[in-house]
XYZ file of C-alpha atoms in Angstrom:
542
model
C 6.621 0.352 -1.683
C 6.099 -0.630 1.947
C 4.487 -3.822 3.108
C 3.245 -3.262 6.672
C 2.282 -6.514 8.328
C -1.414 -7.044 9.118
C -2.383 -3.601 7.797
C -6.177 -3.173 7.839
C -6.530 0.067 5.921
C -3.418 0.600 3.810
C -2.747 -1.416 0.620
C 0.444 -3.454 0.285
C 1.801 -1.105 -2.396
C 1.844 2.599 -1.615
C 2.322 5.355 -4.173
C 5.623 4.486 -5.857
C 6.493 8.173 -6.242
C 7.596 8.103 -2.595
C 10.141 5.350 -3.260
C 12.835 7.975 -3.846
C 12.146 9.523 -0.439
C 12.751 6.250 1.348
C 15.941 5.558 -0.586
C 17.258 8.976 0.442
C 16.563 8.222 4.116
C 18.274 4.828 3.848
C 21.367 6.351 2.201
C 21.577 9.515 4.298
C 21.159 7.870 7.696
C 22.690 4.476 6.915
C 19.565 2.774 8.217
C 18.126 -0.565 7.107
C 15.122 -0.351 4.780
C 12.959 -2.639 6.938
C 10.727 0.201 8.071
C 7.548 1.738 6.679
C 5.680 5.000 6.798
C 3.144 3.201 8.971
C 5.897 2.139 11.415
C 7.100 5.717 11.715
C 3.586 7.064 12.255
C 2.642 4.523 14.898
C 5.867 5.262 16.771
C 5.740 9.040 16.327
C 5.099 9.519 20.042
C 8.452 7.825 20.835
C 10.257 8.833 17.657
C 13.517 9.665 19.472
C 13.797 6.157 20.945
C 12.554 4.542 17.727
C 15.297 6.242 15.689
C 17.933 5.649 18.373
C 17.283 1.912 18.230
C 18.063 2.070 14.509
C 21.275 3.977 15.302
C 20.178 7.036 13.335
C 22.565 9.927 13.935
C 21.065 12.941 15.759
C 17.560 11.419 16.214
C 15.943 14.688 17.323
C 16.807 16.609 14.148
C 16.402 13.543 11.910
C 12.813 13.027 13.070
C 11.739 15.947 10.837
C 12.730 14.056 7.685
C 11.204 10.755 8.807
C 7.940 12.512 9.699
C 7.946 14.249 6.312
C 8.401 10.925 4.531
C 5.584 9.285 6.512
C 3.209 12.222 5.978
C 3.749 12.270 2.204
C 3.560 8.496 1.855
C 0.317 8.082 3.806
C -1.216 11.393 2.790
C -1.663 12.553 6.394
C -0.978 16.004 7.930
C 2.589 16.460 9.174
C 1.123 18.143 12.283
C -0.647 14.912 13.218
C 2.727 13.249 13.810
C 4.271 16.146 15.748
C 1.147 16.394 17.890
C 1.490 12.688 18.693
C 5.067 13.350 19.795
C 4.405 16.483 21.842
C 1.306 15.120 23.568
C 2.829 11.639 23.947
C -0.298 10.065 22.421
C 0.145 6.929 20.340
C -1.574 6.919 16.941
C -3.466 3.827 15.804
C -3.902 2.661 12.228
C -7.534 3.791 12.448
C -6.424 7.311 13.481
C -4.041 7.501 10.542
C -6.613 6.226 8.029
C -9.115 8.849 9.210
C -6.704 11.626 8.144
C -5.293 10.011 5.007
C -6.261 11.890 1.855
C -4.619 9.134 -0.225
C -6.360 6.071 1.179
C -9.585 7.340 2.775
C -11.938 8.173 -0.090
C -14.533 9.681 2.258
C -12.261 12.347 3.724
C -12.203 14.547 0.604
C -15.949 14.233 0.254
C -16.368 15.300 3.896
C -14.140 18.313 3.319
C -16.193 19.366 0.290
C -19.546 19.053 2.075
C -18.358 20.695 5.319
C -20.144 23.987 5.913
C -17.816 26.951 5.542
C -19.943 28.963 7.951
C -19.550 26.537 10.861
C -17.384 28.005 13.592
C -16.030 26.838 16.914
C -15.326 28.989 19.934
C -11.586 29.612 20.446
C -10.543 28.195 23.830
C -8.963 30.554 26.370
C -5.705 28.682 26.794
C -4.458 31.033 29.526
C -7.447 30.042 31.637
C -6.886 26.366 30.855
C -3.293 26.613 32.105
C -4.493 28.405 35.249
C -6.977 25.576 35.782
C -4.166 23.045 35.438
C -2.193 24.645 38.279
C -5.274 25.191 40.453
C -6.042 21.472 40.324
C -2.531 20.497 41.441
C -1.256 20.060 44.965
C 1.687 22.437 44.666
C 4.016 20.713 47.134
C 3.450 17.396 45.346
C 3.921 19.036 41.941
C 7.263 20.512 43.025
C 8.392 17.091 44.272
C 7.505 15.578 40.897
C 9.370 18.327 39.046
C 12.545 18.287 41.179
C 15.568 16.915 39.333
C 17.393 14.329 41.527
C 20.871 15.349 42.631
C 20.472 19.088 42.058
C 21.362 21.488 44.870
C 19.944 24.731 43.544
C 17.513 26.593 45.758
C 13.775 26.549 45.174
C 13.852 30.066 43.766
C 15.922 28.843 40.825
C 13.890 27.174 38.056
C 16.915 25.136 36.974
C 16.192 22.806 39.873
C 13.006 21.659 38.149
C 12.262 19.521 35.108
C 10.353 22.054 33.030
C 10.164 19.755 29.985
C 8.107 17.295 32.019
C 5.849 20.119 33.189
C 5.327 21.565 29.689
C 4.492 18.146 28.264
C 2.055 17.397 31.104
C 0.295 20.762 30.666
C -0.167 20.171 26.933
C -1.621 16.702 27.442
C -3.971 17.943 30.176
C -5.180 21.003 28.238
C -5.783 19.005 25.051
C -7.766 16.398 26.955
C -9.725 19.159 28.693
C -10.783 21.026 25.524
C -11.662 17.921 23.483
C -13.504 15.901 26.110
C -16.951 16.620 24.589
C -15.901 17.532 21.047
C -16.810 15.766 17.843
C -14.094 14.562 15.479
C -14.793 17.508 13.139
C -14.486 19.981 16.017
C -11.222 18.384 17.112
C -9.753 19.079 13.684
C -10.509 22.788 14.078
C -9.313 22.804 17.698
C -5.980 21.381 16.589
C -5.283 24.502 14.556
C -5.933 26.806 17.528
C -4.076 24.452 19.830
C -0.937 24.364 17.696
C -1.051 28.106 17.057
C -0.987 28.805 20.802
C 1.417 26.126 22.080
C 3.916 25.709 19.232
C 6.144 28.161 17.396
C 7.066 25.708 14.643
C 7.385 21.993 14.115
C 9.689 21.394 17.065
C 9.605 24.339 19.516
C 7.134 25.615 22.081
C 5.737 29.115 21.608
C 7.189 31.974 23.645
C 3.809 32.947 25.124
C 3.283 29.419 26.469
C 6.814 29.249 27.910
C 6.579 32.698 29.510
C 3.180 32.079 31.120
C 4.177 28.674 32.475
C 7.528 29.821 33.902
C 5.995 32.909 35.515
C 3.197 30.837 37.002
C 5.620 28.242 38.341
C 7.977 30.892 39.769
C 5.046 32.489 41.639
C 3.944 29.136 43.047
C 7.480 28.295 44.159
C 7.768 31.647 45.911
C 4.461 31.114 47.724
C 5.495 27.603 48.732
C 8.717 28.964 50.203
C 7.244 31.760 52.269
C 3.845 30.436 53.323
C 5.220 29.046 56.607
C 7.032 32.278 57.529
C 4.923 34.613 59.623
C 5.816 37.779 61.589
C 6.641 37.191 65.249
C 3.647 38.377 67.304
C 5.795 38.727 70.455
C 8.199 41.113 68.686
C 5.381 43.099 67.069
C 3.855 43.580 70.526
C 7.159 44.947 71.879
C 7.480 47.367 68.961
C 3.868 48.584 69.187
C 4.513 50.347 72.502
C 4.604 54.124 72.481
C 8.163 54.073 73.802
C 10.110 51.072 72.595
C 12.139 49.421 75.354
C 15.561 48.396 73.961
C 16.238 46.193 76.993
C 13.150 44.143 76.099
C 14.394 43.899 72.506
C 17.809 42.649 73.647
C 16.104 40.092 75.863
C 14.053 38.973 72.813
C 17.238 38.642 70.719
C 18.950 36.619 73.445
C 15.984 34.265 73.489
C 16.115 33.914 69.682
C 19.852 33.203 69.767
C 19.190 30.225 72.018
C 16.992 28.695 69.295
C 20.061 28.443 67.033
C 21.002 25.216 68.813
C 18.543 23.656 66.338
C 19.996 23.080 62.859
C 16.785 24.108 61.081
C 16.594 27.426 62.989
C 20.303 28.037 62.469
C 20.017 27.526 58.704
C 16.936 29.746 58.565
C 18.876 32.521 60.300
C 21.705 32.152 57.758
C 19.185 32.339 54.903
C 17.988 35.688 56.278
C 21.591 36.823 56.712
C 22.402 35.896 53.105
C 19.694 38.284 51.914
C 20.663 41.138 54.270
C 24.402 40.604 54.756
C 24.912 44.318 55.472
C 22.941 44.154 58.756
C 24.213 43.059 62.167
C 22.998 39.698 63.575
C 20.901 41.591 66.139
C 19.106 43.446 63.351
C 18.629 40.238 61.362
C 16.612 38.852 64.296
C 14.532 42.040 64.445
C 14.065 42.251 60.673
C 13.000 38.629 60.116
C 10.631 38.842 63.101
C 8.811 41.815 61.574
C 9.111 41.023 57.860
C 9.979 37.356 57.111
C 10.263 38.059 53.370
C 12.154 41.168 52.354
C 14.323 42.395 49.506
C 16.507 45.367 50.553
C 15.896 47.542 53.623
C 17.280 51.064 54.066
C 16.615 54.193 56.129
C 14.526 56.998 54.564
C 17.710 59.020 54.009
C 19.441 56.085 52.280
C 16.446 55.611 49.973
C 16.572 59.313 49.182
C 20.206 58.941 48.088
C 19.021 56.087 45.827
C 16.413 58.478 44.360
C 13.569 56.318 45.686
C 10.474 57.876 47.261
C 8.654 56.265 50.198
C 5.046 55.319 49.456
C 2.317 56.942 51.548
C 1.293 53.607 53.102
C 4.882 52.430 53.672
C 5.231 50.270 56.802
C 8.316 50.992 58.958
C 10.612 48.220 60.202
C 12.327 49.106 63.463
C 15.992 48.146 63.762
C 18.846 49.144 66.052
C 20.893 52.178 65.137
C 24.703 52.130 65.172
C 24.822 52.428 68.963
C 22.452 49.455 69.546
C 20.734 51.569 72.212
C 18.059 53.180 70.062
C 15.778 51.985 67.261
C 15.221 53.760 63.966
C 12.769 53.090 61.106
C 13.864 51.231 57.981
C 11.747 50.555 54.901
C 11.671 47.667 52.450
C 12.225 48.232 48.732
C 8.643 47.225 47.916
C 7.431 50.233 49.959
C 9.265 52.689 47.695
C 8.735 54.134 44.208
C 11.351 55.108 41.664
C 13.450 53.799 38.797
C 15.699 51.538 40.848
C 15.515 47.881 39.789
C 16.648 44.896 41.846
C 17.540 41.741 39.976
C 18.167 38.322 41.483
C 21.773 37.316 42.040
C 22.999 34.677 39.595
C 26.284 32.852 39.764
C 28.842 33.701 37.082
C 32.041 31.679 37.357
C 34.106 33.837 35.004
C 33.114 37.027 36.792
C 33.898 35.501 40.184
C 37.369 34.442 39.004
C 38.054 37.929 37.661
C 36.891 39.571 40.891
C 39.011 37.275 43.082
C 42.074 38.045 40.983
C 41.430 41.777 40.949
C 40.459 42.260 44.612
C 42.206 39.511 46.568
C 44.992 38.474 44.140
C 43.701 34.887 44.263
C 44.612 32.901 41.138
C 42.094 30.219 40.188
C 43.243 27.463 37.820
C 41.462 24.355 36.571
C 43.262 21.034 36.510
C 42.379 17.478 35.540
C 45.046 16.040 37.858
C 43.326 16.518 41.229
C 41.834 13.029 41.312
C 38.966 12.783 43.801
C 39.820 16.169 45.347
C 37.422 18.855 44.096
C 39.648 21.806 45.008
C 43.033 22.400 46.603
C 44.746 25.485 48.027
C 48.242 25.375 46.541
C 49.509 28.570 48.178
C 48.101 31.654 49.863
C 47.053 33.044 46.496
C 46.611 29.993 44.267
C 43.532 27.796 44.150
C 43.278 24.670 41.990
C 39.795 23.435 41.027
C 38.931 20.141 39.343
C 38.229 20.566 35.627
C 35.811 17.622 35.749
C 33.082 19.633 37.548
C 30.129 21.393 35.942
C 29.804 25.167 36.232
C 27.567 25.176 39.326
C 29.880 22.798 41.221
C 32.968 24.727 40.107
C 31.417 27.969 41.351
C 30.794 26.363 44.754
C 34.345 24.996 44.997
C 35.823 28.402 44.099
C 33.781 30.098 46.850
C 34.712 27.464 49.449
C 38.397 27.506 48.443
C 38.542 31.314 48.463
C 37.010 31.652 51.934
C 39.513 29.021 53.093
C 42.284 31.353 51.933
C 40.741 34.591 53.207
C 39.310 33.528 56.579
C 41.850 31.133 58.062
C 41.150 32.240 61.625
C 37.500 31.176 61.556
C 36.407 27.889 63.093
C 35.097 25.120 60.819
C 31.458 25.883 61.637
C 32.042 29.606 61.032
C 33.679 28.948 57.644
C 30.835 26.619 56.710
C 28.302 29.285 57.751
C 30.035 31.943 55.645
C 30.040 29.554 52.665
C 26.358 28.749 53.230
C 25.403 32.451 53.200
C 27.500 33.317 50.155
C 26.275 30.368 48.104
C 22.659 30.813 49.194
C 22.706 34.390 47.888
C 23.579 32.913 44.473
C 20.867 30.249 44.651
C 23.070 27.293 45.652
C 22.577 25.119 48.751
C 25.787 24.352 50.661
C 24.920 20.913 51.997
C 28.225 20.376 53.815
C 27.009 22.714 56.590
C 24.671 20.036 58.003
C 27.431 17.535 58.825
C 29.810 20.210 60.164
C 27.027 21.605 62.387
C 26.256 18.139 63.818
C 29.917 17.640 64.717
C 30.149 21.002 66.506
C 29.871 21.289 70.280
C 27.595 24.321 70.930
C 28.905 24.661 74.502
C 32.326 25.641 73.182
C 30.936 28.470 71.038
C 30.234 32.040 72.056
C 27.278 32.362 69.700
C 27.130 36.174 69.765
C 30.804 36.611 68.869
C 30.589 33.818 66.305
C 27.613 35.405 64.523
C 29.383 38.762 64.453
C 32.446 37.186 62.805
C 30.284 35.364 60.262
C 28.347 38.515 59.387
C 31.526 40.600 59.040
C 33.085 38.076 56.621
C 29.908 37.705 54.536
C 29.527 41.491 54.383
C 33.157 41.947 53.330
C 33.025 39.270 50.622
C 29.636 40.309 49.234
C 30.542 43.975 49.212
C 33.840 43.365 47.408
C 32.721 40.688 44.961
C 30.268 41.766 42.252
C 26.624 41.284 43.269
C 23.296 42.838 42.282
C 24.202 45.969 44.198
C 27.551 46.522 42.491
C 27.266 48.477 39.243
C 30.791 48.115 37.850
C 31.184 44.553 36.653
C 34.320 43.082 35.080
C 33.888 41.807 31.527
C 34.484 38.067 31.111
C 37.569 37.268 29.079
C 36.371 33.887 27.839
C 33.539 32.976 25.528
C 32.353 30.074 27.667
C 33.086 28.182 30.843
C 34.368 25.213 28.840
C 36.664 27.516 26.869
C 38.039 28.878 30.138
C 38.895 25.376 31.373
C 40.520 24.540 28.036
C 42.700 27.657 28.148
C 43.566 26.992 31.782
C 44.727 23.479 30.894
C 46.710 24.838 27.966
C 48.460 27.374 30.196
C 49.133 24.629 32.711
C 50.746 22.509 29.986
C 52.900 25.380 28.764
C 54.124 26.037 32.278
C 55.044 22.377 32.737
C 57.206 22.396 29.621
C 59.461 24.910 31.372
C 59.733 22.912 34.589
C 62.304 20.307 33.504
C 65.310 22.290 34.689
C 63.673 22.823 38.062
C 62.920 19.109 38.357
C 66.551 18.282 37.570
C 67.754 20.647 40.302
C 65.321 19.098 42.781
C 66.616 15.648 41.877
C 70.251 16.702 42.445
C 69.419 18.229 45.806
C 67.259 15.335 46.959
C 70.059 13.629 48.928
C 70.729 16.819 50.849
C 67.268 16.848 52.358
C 66.735 15.432 55.831
C 65.142 11.993 56.044
C 62.031 13.309 57.805
C 61.469 16.158 55.331
C 58.556 14.637 53.420
C 57.534 16.331 50.142
C 54.288 18.220 50.428
C 51.268 17.403 48.286
C 52.038 20.269 45.906
C 55.439 18.724 45.044
C 53.833 15.338 44.420
C 51.262 16.847 42.075
C 53.949 18.788 40.216
C 55.933 15.571 39.801
C 52.938 13.682 38.395
C 52.172 16.548 36.017
C 55.777 16.550 34.800
C 55.624 12.792 34.148
C 52.411 13.224 32.203
C 53.921 16.044 30.171
C 57.069 14.004 29.411
C 55.029 11.043 28.184
C 52.984 13.355 25.954
C 56.167 14.888 24.501
C 57.548 11.405 23.757
C 54.328 10.399 21.972
C 54.389 13.597 19.932
C 58.019 12.872 18.989
C 57.087 9.409 17.747
C 54.366 10.891 15.602
């Protein structure tokens, strides 16, 4: 059937019973018949690219049928080809001949004479994966895994290329367990290997995915917090039998002066994003005592949450409401009970619903904004570019909404509020850096500025659904893309009713004063109307 060039082990004519299989592939995928089972097998490790070059539709799914054809034609295990793909190991003609029950006469004899009592120890794959991570320099590994252009925080796994990691682990583990194994032992190891790492022909097993993601999440967390240590100077002040609040205020004043550095300023905002309900003064005290925290409350507040303080719970001393006395707070990890804290995740549909419900802000998506990512059309209408992905849209909605709600804030204060809000949802607001550099610190009363920032973040976070809000609004749309489609459709329907208004504007145009230039909203409306008119004319022609 096939005639592979320079084949050492496979005859020119394969079993003709497989001729029908090849004809089916040629017809079904409209691919030329100048390929062989040997070609497919040798290129199994790059099967996606190999099929793409031949313009095969949906190469990923189609690979199953091409692998099946090659396996039947050559008489080799199907798993041999998928293993080549998953481990990115190229198969040679010698490798294929070794496993061919059709062309290697010795293989069946070897199977018959193989002792049924021979056993091989099952590898502990969990330990092998642990070894993989222990041998890696974590900071370098995270750099390798980072996806260029992403702005998600380190705590969010979406920032990292997990497919690369999973593939690298599999290659490393396989190499590790077979380094001193005989060919017969490797055959047995393959069965254990596939059973652990793969659910079926194409997908990874859940146990492998879960272990790897949990391990990576733990490493990322350690990498983030390893440089953050409690402030020894503050701990010394708080260890006194009678805590001196004047000394604490002096400490806070000293810490505020460090905010003239961008890195320190951003670090303060990161702490504020996690404890938006505390005053700036208490943020300084909290981060100095406990650099990594979840939620801190007083013993009475934890009691209301039906959480009990552990016997070895460590108090965190913060100012009371009067800022003249200190009272003990406790972190969530020092309590016991049924309360569960989950990480905040951004949900664009929920955010839109909350803004509409609480602040009467209408958010609409439009494809007519050009290079502008969002635009405030009126006090309660925000237009966002429909060309953005969900993460970018979420960021633009936050930034546009704070622009509507907090008009009296300075640019650096608005940027700081946006940074805190987005950071709490795992998104880095990179615009803060440039705004900070262009801000003159001498013109800012830092204490008053921090108080304004904290008040706005607290208000927004408390009103908009977060982890700590139980009643969440149900999303009205099945998907983010569906929401944009419906928004565009509504926009089009509204434009069809605008012709009368446009006519009236045209008639009144001469009455306007010469210096009364149309605002950007009018210009956009005009362009939308033109687009709608041209669409109507095309529909009429059809």
